Amino acid sequence: MTELRCRKTDTVEEDKEEDECPNEAELKTTHTNEPVNTGEDEGCVSIGGDGDEKQQKDEGEVKEEGAQHQEEESNRPESSVKRTKSSSTCFLQRMVRVFFGCLAAVACGMLYAAYLSAYHDRKFWFSSRQELEREITFQEGSGLYYYYYKHMLTAPSFERGFYELTLDNRTVSGQTINAVERFSLYPELITSLIYRLTGSQDFVEPIYFYVGAVFGLQAIYVTALFVCSWVMSGTWVAGMLAVAWYVINRPDTTKVDFAIPLRDNWALPYFSCQVAALTGFLSNNISSATEMFCYLTMSATTFTFLLVWENSHYVLFIQGLCLFLLDSFDLVPPRKMADIHKVYLSSLFLAYLFQFQNSTLLSSPLLSLLIGSVLARYFQQKMKMGPLVARVMKLFLHFHLVFTTGITFSYLVKKLIPVSESDFILKFLEVKFGLNTTTDFITNFLQCQENFQTPGQDLFLRLTQASVLPFYFLVLIVCLVSTLQTIYRRLSGQPMKTNLRLEDGRIGEQPEVIYHVFHTLLFGGLALLFDGMKYLWTPYVCMFTAFGVCSPDLWMTVFKWLKLKSIHPVVLSLILSTAVPTIIGFSLWREYCPRVLAELSDLQEFYDPDTVELISWIKSQAPVAAVFAGSPQLLGTVKLCSGSAVTSLPLYSDINLLRRTEDTYQVYAMRSAEDIYKILTSQKTNYVIIEESICNELSLNKGCRIKDLLDISNGHVVYDKGEIYSFSKHGRFCQEIKMNYSPYTNYFTRVFWNRSFHVYKVNSVISFQY
């Protein structure tokens, strides 16, 4: 038996395959085709084994050294052949695993994209619709983004189209805006450019190319979740289980079913790739080449994520908090944290430039956290030294210094560069957490949006029925307890073990696992407060749970705590890490596979004839330069299908558009005809669209109806014995105008109506009729 002893300290060892491969140093030698140097240059001594004869080197005796050298030369061929055979076998096994894992990851992504395409066509009858009816299927006002994609394709050139979007005066009435900056239109710009350059107009329609691009990104999304779970657990079975749970819980993992052009459908696949790259980068058991690949991937995806979604810096702030905790507890090398800070800062800088000096990024909490962390690390260079009590006190001081510096920096930036949205976000959070009450329409309107409400119990019931939530809690508890043990050992001064073996049973000492524990806790806490955060939390619940049940390290950690002796814990952990996911996968296949196939076979009916009739009238009867007022969601569809200018848009992160939305919604309040006329003419409105569904809305939650929010904001409510009653000297405008009597007919003329919509022309000359 040949053994290799080496004095080198900077070695990288494998964690999952150490028991299968003979020696990592020998394996690397085989990869690079370089012989192992047993001389003084590397400080290694080879000890031969067949004759149980020890060889030692005496530097003072030249003759003995020469004899030993000859003897080593005679023994080297035999040991070299053994090393070559064993390392070749190990390398082949690795390549087979990687090949089948990559094949499974790509297959899962492609099958999911094909499933989305088939399901979307069945749900909306997409392939058999006319162009107008296809565009109406983009719900929640998301069709606005597709309008700009169409505009880029109809422009004479890409450069001309881009210039027109940066000086857009045909979208919001009375305003010239930079639509690329305001709406984060880089996905549409890039997609339209690819469509032009590839000559796709010869064989695919623009709308199919656009929808296919989104579905392709969703394939990348699930592939990244697959890879992330595979990297953490060491088996691609975990990736398949993660994808299965993701697809089964699709209503809680993605919005792509009903609102394809939304920004988060474009952005979250890049965030998933960034998390997968960060997971690999944090791992201790990777080569320098792999680490560099993860670093470059993380840099590119972080920048892209910031570029395509206006809310991305808030998501990265939560991720930054997770990494800040890792750094504070000394769970990751300072070199890697410095590299991650470079990624964040460079991505913010580039996104600031590409978004036309967007001041929101300068006042973002992510940048404030980075500035505070960098300054605190500079002033507290000896924070991670000393006994337990001293380190805990330094840690609290570090937290105080970081957040105080970050808040101060953010305050100064907002004073120097006014940011319009900061005040209303703070006011919204105060009301959300019960610290304040308000009659402000915008604040209460946002509170009533589904994404900002507290999730119901049905979310957790669905996750429990899919078996993901019970296993999630099991995995989270084990990883969290092991992480807390690791934190205590680090604060006590014990070094963190980097060359972990399966029998150590310390899953909480893997930096990538610790990061995901913090990640799922922080995003899970936000998901308990805001229903919209479930789309950021649930996919990683599926990934994290799949990793846990398939990881031998997790089972070994449990057996280590239980001090299991009746059965060898290593063997049992390997058995359970294979048997448990197999049983789960079989049960999911038996129960949910028929349901998924049934979704593809069911022919659903989505048809909105009233909206089609309205848009057809606008395109045929209304002037090209007409300006329309209405609800933001409807105006997004009007803008998409007709190209007409509108008074407001469904963008809830822009305070100016929200103020215009409040003014437009006054048609559902108890206001006089003269007041409404003044509001609409101030926005240069030519036509106002009144929707029956809003005017006569019936809802159990009366406090969230548009007309209720307006009555509260306008002071048109009376409280009597705990009940709220609306009262005003004027009737509700949307109901009174249908009566066709003066003074309403003086200001407005009805030009179109059907069961759902009433369109009134705003008279340019007031005619007084009695």
mmCIF file of C-alpha atoms in Angstrom, residues 3-207:
data_model
loop_
_atom_site.group_PDB
_atom_site.id
_atom_site.type_symbol
_atom_site.label_atom_id
_atom_site.label_comp_id
_atom_site.label_asym_id
_atom_site.label_seq_id
_atom_site.Cartn_x
_atom_site.Cartn_y
_atom_site.Cartn_z
ATOM 1 C CA GLU A 3 0.771 6.458 1.134
ATOM 2 C CA LEU A 4 1.510 10.065 0.359
ATOM 3 C CA ARG A 5 2.413 12.505 3.117
ATOM 4 C CA CYS A 6 2.714 16.146 2.264
ATOM 5 C CA ARG A 7 3.512 19.341 4.137
ATOM 6 C CA LYS A 8 1.441 21.530 1.782
ATOM 7 C CA THR A 9 -1.401 23.335 3.549
ATOM 8 C CA ASP A 10 -3.381 24.833 0.662
ATOM 9 C CA THR A 11 -5.059 21.657 -0.568
ATOM 10 C CA VAL A 12 -8.591 21.251 -1.839
ATOM 11 C CA GLU A 13 -10.325 18.001 -0.916
ATOM 12 C CA GLU A 14 -13.489 16.392 -2.134
ATOM 13 C CA ASP A 15 -16.295 15.966 0.402
ATOM 14 C CA LYS A 16 -18.823 13.739 -1.268
ATOM 15 C CA GLU A 17 -16.517 11.375 -3.151
ATOM 16 C CA GLU A 18 -13.543 11.061 -0.824
ATOM 17 C CA ASP A 19 -14.414 7.500 0.101
ATOM 18 C CA GLU A 20 -14.610 6.449 -3.543
ATOM 19 C CA CYS A 21 -11.435 8.057 -4.867
ATOM 20 C CA PRO A 22 -7.994 6.940 -3.643
ATOM 21 C CA ASN A 23 -6.279 10.271 -3.132
ATOM 22 C CA GLU A 24 -7.116 13.762 -4.362
ATOM 23 C CA ALA A 25 -3.496 14.645 -4.990
ATOM 24 C CA GLU A 26 -3.081 11.585 -7.198
ATOM 25 C CA LEU A 27 -6.313 12.398 -8.994
ATOM 26 C CA LYS A 28 -5.177 15.932 -9.764
ATOM 27 C CA THR A 29 -1.867 14.504 -10.992
ATOM 28 C CA THR A 30 -3.749 12.312 -13.434
ATOM 29 C CA HIS A 31 -5.855 15.276 -14.631
ATOM 30 C CA THR A 32 -2.810 17.430 -15.347
ATOM 31 C CA ASN A 33 -0.630 14.572 -16.618
ATOM 32 C CA GLU A 34 2.157 15.587 -14.214
ATOM 33 C CA PRO A 35 4.016 13.083 -12.036
ATOM 34 C CA VAL A 36 3.956 13.441 -8.283
ATOM 35 C CA ASN A 37 7.140 15.142 -7.165
ATOM 36 C CA THR A 38 8.616 13.289 -4.211
ATOM 37 C CA GLY A 39 11.683 15.481 -3.906
ATOM 38 C CA GLU A 40 12.424 18.445 -1.728
ATOM 39 C CA ASP A 41 10.649 20.977 -3.928
ATOM 40 C CA GLU A 42 7.224 19.886 -2.718
ATOM 41 C CA GLY A 43 8.276 18.649 0.709
ATOM 42 C CA CYS A 44 6.750 15.181 0.169
ATOM 43 C CA VAL A 45 8.192 11.783 1.038
ATOM 44 C CA SER A 46 7.053 8.560 -0.645
ATOM 45 C CA ILE A 47 6.989 5.495 1.571
ATOM 46 C CA GLY A 48 7.014 2.191 -0.336
ATOM 47 C CA GLY A 49 4.996 -0.712 0.724
ATOM 48 C CA ASP A 50 5.240 -4.219 -0.850
ATOM 49 C CA GLY A 51 8.343 -5.278 1.137
ATOM 50 C CA ASP A 52 7.410 -3.213 4.240
ATOM 51 C CA GLU A 53 10.634 -1.320 3.681
ATOM 52 C CA LYS A 54 10.839 2.305 4.866
ATOM 53 C CA GLN A 55 12.818 4.823 2.830
ATOM 54 C CA GLN A 56 14.211 7.949 4.480
ATOM 55 C CA LYS A 57 16.262 10.701 3.036
ATOM 56 C CA ASP A 58 19.475 11.869 4.686
ATOM 57 C CA GLU A 59 20.484 15.180 3.139
ATOM 58 C CA GLY A 60 24.047 14.919 4.490
ATOM 59 C CA GLU A 61 25.013 11.690 2.690
ATOM 60 C CA VAL A 62 25.191 12.029 -1.072
ATOM 61 C CA LYS A 63 25.873 8.358 -1.768
ATOM 62 C CA GLU A 64 22.943 7.151 0.283
ATOM 63 C CA GLU A 65 20.737 9.708 -1.429
ATOM 64 C CA GLY A 66 21.811 8.415 -4.846
ATOM 65 C CA ALA A 67 21.093 4.825 -3.861
ATOM 66 C CA GLN A 68 17.705 5.783 -2.513
ATOM 67 C CA HIS A 69 16.949 7.673 -5.724
ATOM 68 C CA GLN A 70 17.727 4.585 -7.804
ATOM 69 C CA GLU A 71 15.524 2.442 -5.563
ATOM 70 C CA GLU A 72 12.662 4.945 -5.880
ATOM 71 C CA GLU A 73 13.055 4.878 -9.658
ATOM 72 C CA SER A 74 12.744 1.093 -9.642
ATOM 73 C CA ASN A 75 9.578 1.160 -7.468
ATOM 74 C CA ARG A 76 7.940 4.105 -9.219
ATOM 75 C CA PRO A 77 6.546 2.322 -12.339
ATOM 76 C CA GLU A 78 4.516 -0.173 -10.297
ATOM 77 C CA SER A 79 2.966 2.448 -7.975
ATOM 78 C CA SER A 80 2.414 4.824 -10.885
ATOM 79 C CA VAL A 81 0.430 2.179 -12.777
ATOM 80 C CA LYS A 82 -1.793 1.594 -9.723
ATOM 81 C CA ARG A 83 -2.384 5.298 -9.271
ATOM 82 C CA THR A 84 -3.179 5.759 -12.942
ATOM 83 C CA LYS A 85 -5.712 2.912 -12.980
ATOM 84 C CA SER A 86 -7.495 4.005 -9.781
ATOM 85 C CA SER A 87 -7.599 7.688 -10.688
ATOM 86 C CA SER A 88 -8.758 6.876 -14.225
ATOM 87 C CA THR A 89 -11.603 4.800 -12.806
ATOM 88 C CA CYS A 90 -12.583 7.594 -10.415
ATOM 89 C CA PHE A 91 -12.404 10.198 -13.166
ATOM 90 C CA LEU A 92 -14.583 8.054 -15.422
ATOM 91 C CA GLN A 93 -17.167 7.616 -12.665
ATOM 92 C CA ARG A 94 -17.231 11.348 -12.135
ATOM 93 C CA MET A 95 -17.677 12.100 -15.792
ATOM 94 C CA VAL A 96 -20.535 9.610 -16.049
ATOM 95 C CA ARG A 97 -22.282 11.218 -13.047
ATOM 96 C CA VAL A 98 -21.772 14.726 -14.396
ATOM 97 C CA PHE A 99 -22.935 13.717 -17.870
ATOM 98 C CA PHE A 100 -26.164 12.119 -16.682
ATOM 99 C CA GLY A 101 -26.739 14.951 -14.180
ATOM 100 C CA CYS A 102 -26.356 17.625 -16.848
ATOM 101 C CA LEU A 103 -28.538 15.609 -19.197
ATOM 102 C CA ALA A 104 -31.249 15.354 -16.526
ATOM 103 C CA ALA A 105 -31.006 19.098 -15.743
ATOM 104 C CA VAL A 106 -31.341 20.128 -19.383
ATOM 105 C CA ALA A 107 -34.147 17.604 -19.931
ATOM 106 C CA CYS A 108 -36.079 18.942 -16.940
ATOM 107 C CA GLY A 109 -35.742 22.505 -18.213
ATOM 108 C CA MET A 110 -36.815 21.660 -21.760
ATOM 109 C CA LEU A 111 -39.747 19.526 -20.620
ATOM 110 C CA TYR A 112 -40.949 22.298 -18.327
ATOM 111 C CA ALA A 113 -40.786 24.857 -21.138
ATOM 112 C CA ALA A 114 -42.707 22.504 -23.437
ATOM 113 C CA TYR A 115 -45.278 21.920 -20.700
ATOM 114 C CA LEU A 116 -45.747 25.684 -20.174
ATOM 115 C CA SER A 117 -46.192 26.222 -23.903
ATOM 116 C CA ALA A 118 -48.790 23.457 -24.218
ATOM 117 C CA TYR A 119 -50.636 24.540 -21.072
ATOM 118 C CA HIS A 120 -50.696 28.183 -22.190
ATOM 119 C CA ASP A 121 -52.102 27.235 -25.587
ATOM 120 C CA ARG A 122 -54.782 25.024 -24.031
ATOM 121 C CA LYS A 123 -55.774 27.622 -21.451
ATOM 122 C CA PHE A 124 -56.130 30.595 -23.810
ATOM 123 C CA TRP A 125 -56.639 28.790 -27.151
ATOM 124 C CA PHE A 126 -53.657 30.865 -28.130
ATOM 125 C CA SER A 127 -52.883 29.362 -31.524
ATOM 126 C CA SER A 128 -56.467 29.704 -32.781
ATOM 127 C CA ARG A 129 -56.986 33.318 -31.721
ATOM 128 C CA GLN A 130 -56.660 36.503 -33.710
ATOM 129 C CA GLU A 131 -53.834 38.893 -32.838
ATOM 130 C CA LEU A 132 -56.087 41.198 -30.793
ATOM 131 C CA GLU A 133 -57.500 38.338 -28.727
ATOM 132 C CA ARG A 134 -53.998 36.975 -28.074
ATOM 133 C CA GLU A 135 -52.829 40.323 -26.750
ATOM 134 C CA ILE A 136 -55.810 40.580 -24.394
ATOM 135 C CA THR A 137 -54.687 37.354 -22.679
ATOM 136 C CA PHE A 138 -51.796 39.320 -21.125
ATOM 137 C CA GLN A 139 -53.513 40.013 -17.804
ATOM 138 C CA GLU A 140 -52.856 42.356 -14.856
ATOM 139 C CA GLY A 141 -51.876 45.156 -17.213
ATOM 140 C CA SER A 142 -48.740 43.283 -18.233
ATOM 141 C CA GLY A 143 -49.531 43.823 -21.901
ATOM 142 C CA LEU A 144 -47.993 47.291 -21.602
ATOM 143 C CA TYR A 145 -44.516 45.751 -21.860
ATOM 144 C CA TYR A 146 -45.446 43.819 -24.977
ATOM 145 C CA TYR A 147 -46.548 47.095 -26.601
ATOM 146 C CA TYR A 148 -42.986 48.386 -26.426
ATOM 147 C CA TYR A 149 -41.712 45.148 -27.967
ATOM 148 C CA LYS A 150 -44.117 45.696 -30.877
ATOM 149 C CA HIS A 151 -42.978 49.306 -31.121
ATOM 150 C CA MET A 152 -39.328 48.247 -31.446
ATOM 151 C CA LEU A 153 -40.216 45.857 -34.268
ATOM 152 C CA THR A 154 -42.257 48.424 -36.200
ATOM 153 C CA ALA A 155 -39.578 51.128 -35.886
ATOM 154 C CA PRO A 156 -37.446 51.728 -38.999
ATOM 155 C CA SER A 157 -34.339 50.632 -37.127
ATOM 156 C CA PHE A 158 -33.348 49.475 -33.674
ATOM 157 C CA GLU A 159 -31.520 52.752 -33.002
ATOM 158 C CA ARG A 160 -34.543 54.814 -34.002
ATOM 159 C CA GLY A 161 -36.880 52.728 -31.852
ATOM 160 C CA PHE A 162 -34.580 53.022 -28.854
ATOM 161 C CA TYR A 163 -34.368 56.791 -29.269
ATOM 162 C CA GLU A 164 -38.161 57.118 -29.430
ATOM 163 C CA LEU A 165 -38.557 55.147 -26.206
ATOM 164 C CA THR A 166 -36.105 57.379 -24.351
ATOM 165 C CA LEU A 167 -38.209 60.412 -25.364
ATOM 166 C CA ASP A 168 -41.689 58.919 -25.229
ATOM 167 C CA ASN A 169 -44.564 61.443 -25.313
ATOM 168 C CA ARG A 170 -47.207 59.042 -26.628
ATOM 169 C CA THR A 171 -47.758 56.917 -23.519
ATOM 170 C CA VAL A 172 -48.679 59.097 -20.517
ATOM 171 C CA SER A 173 -50.733 62.125 -21.489
ATOM 172 C CA GLY A 174 -48.999 65.445 -21.036
ATOM 173 C CA GLN A 175 -45.651 63.892 -20.120
ATOM 174 C CA THR A 176 -42.449 63.031 -21.938
ATOM 175 C CA ILE A 177 -40.840 60.081 -20.203
ATOM 176 C CA ASN A 178 -37.868 57.803 -20.632
ATOM 177 C CA ALA A 179 -39.839 54.572 -21.005
ATOM 178 C CA VAL A 180 -36.690 52.408 -20.907
ATOM 179 C CA GLU A 181 -35.798 53.719 -17.463
ATOM 180 C CA ARG A 182 -39.343 54.051 -16.124
ATOM 181 C CA PHE A 183 -40.519 50.552 -17.082
ATOM 182 C CA SER A 184 -37.221 48.568 -17.212
ATOM 183 C CA LEU A 185 -37.631 47.701 -20.890
ATOM 184 C CA TYR A 186 -34.281 46.018 -21.502
ATOM 185 C CA PRO A 187 -35.927 42.571 -21.950
ATOM 186 C CA GLU A 188 -38.043 43.956 -24.789
ATOM 187 C CA LEU A 189 -35.064 45.761 -26.311
ATOM 188 C CA ILE A 190 -32.857 42.678 -26.298
ATOM 189 C CA THR A 191 -35.630 40.338 -27.495
ATOM 190 C CA SER A 192 -36.551 42.641 -30.380
ATOM 191 C CA LEU A 193 -32.881 42.978 -31.333
ATOM 192 C CA ILE A 194 -32.428 39.196 -31.405
ATOM 193 C CA TYR A 195 -35.628 38.863 -33.436
ATOM 194 C CA ARG A 196 -34.263 41.309 -36.002
ATOM 195 C CA LEU A 197 -30.726 39.925 -36.167
ATOM 196 C CA THR A 198 -31.722 36.270 -36.478
ATOM 197 C CA GLY A 199 -34.229 36.935 -39.259
ATOM 198 C CA SER A 200 -36.932 35.201 -37.233
ATOM 199 C CA GLN A 201 -39.638 37.284 -38.903
ATOM 200 C CA ASP A 202 -39.468 34.866 -41.833
ATOM 201 C CA PHE A 203 -40.642 31.815 -39.884
ATOM 202 C CA VAL A 204 -42.153 32.850 -36.503
ATOM 203 C CA GLU A 205 -44.647 35.502 -35.470
ATOM 204 C CA PRO A 206 -43.415 38.230 -33.080
ATOM 205 C CA ILE A 207 -45.795 37.246 -30.297
#
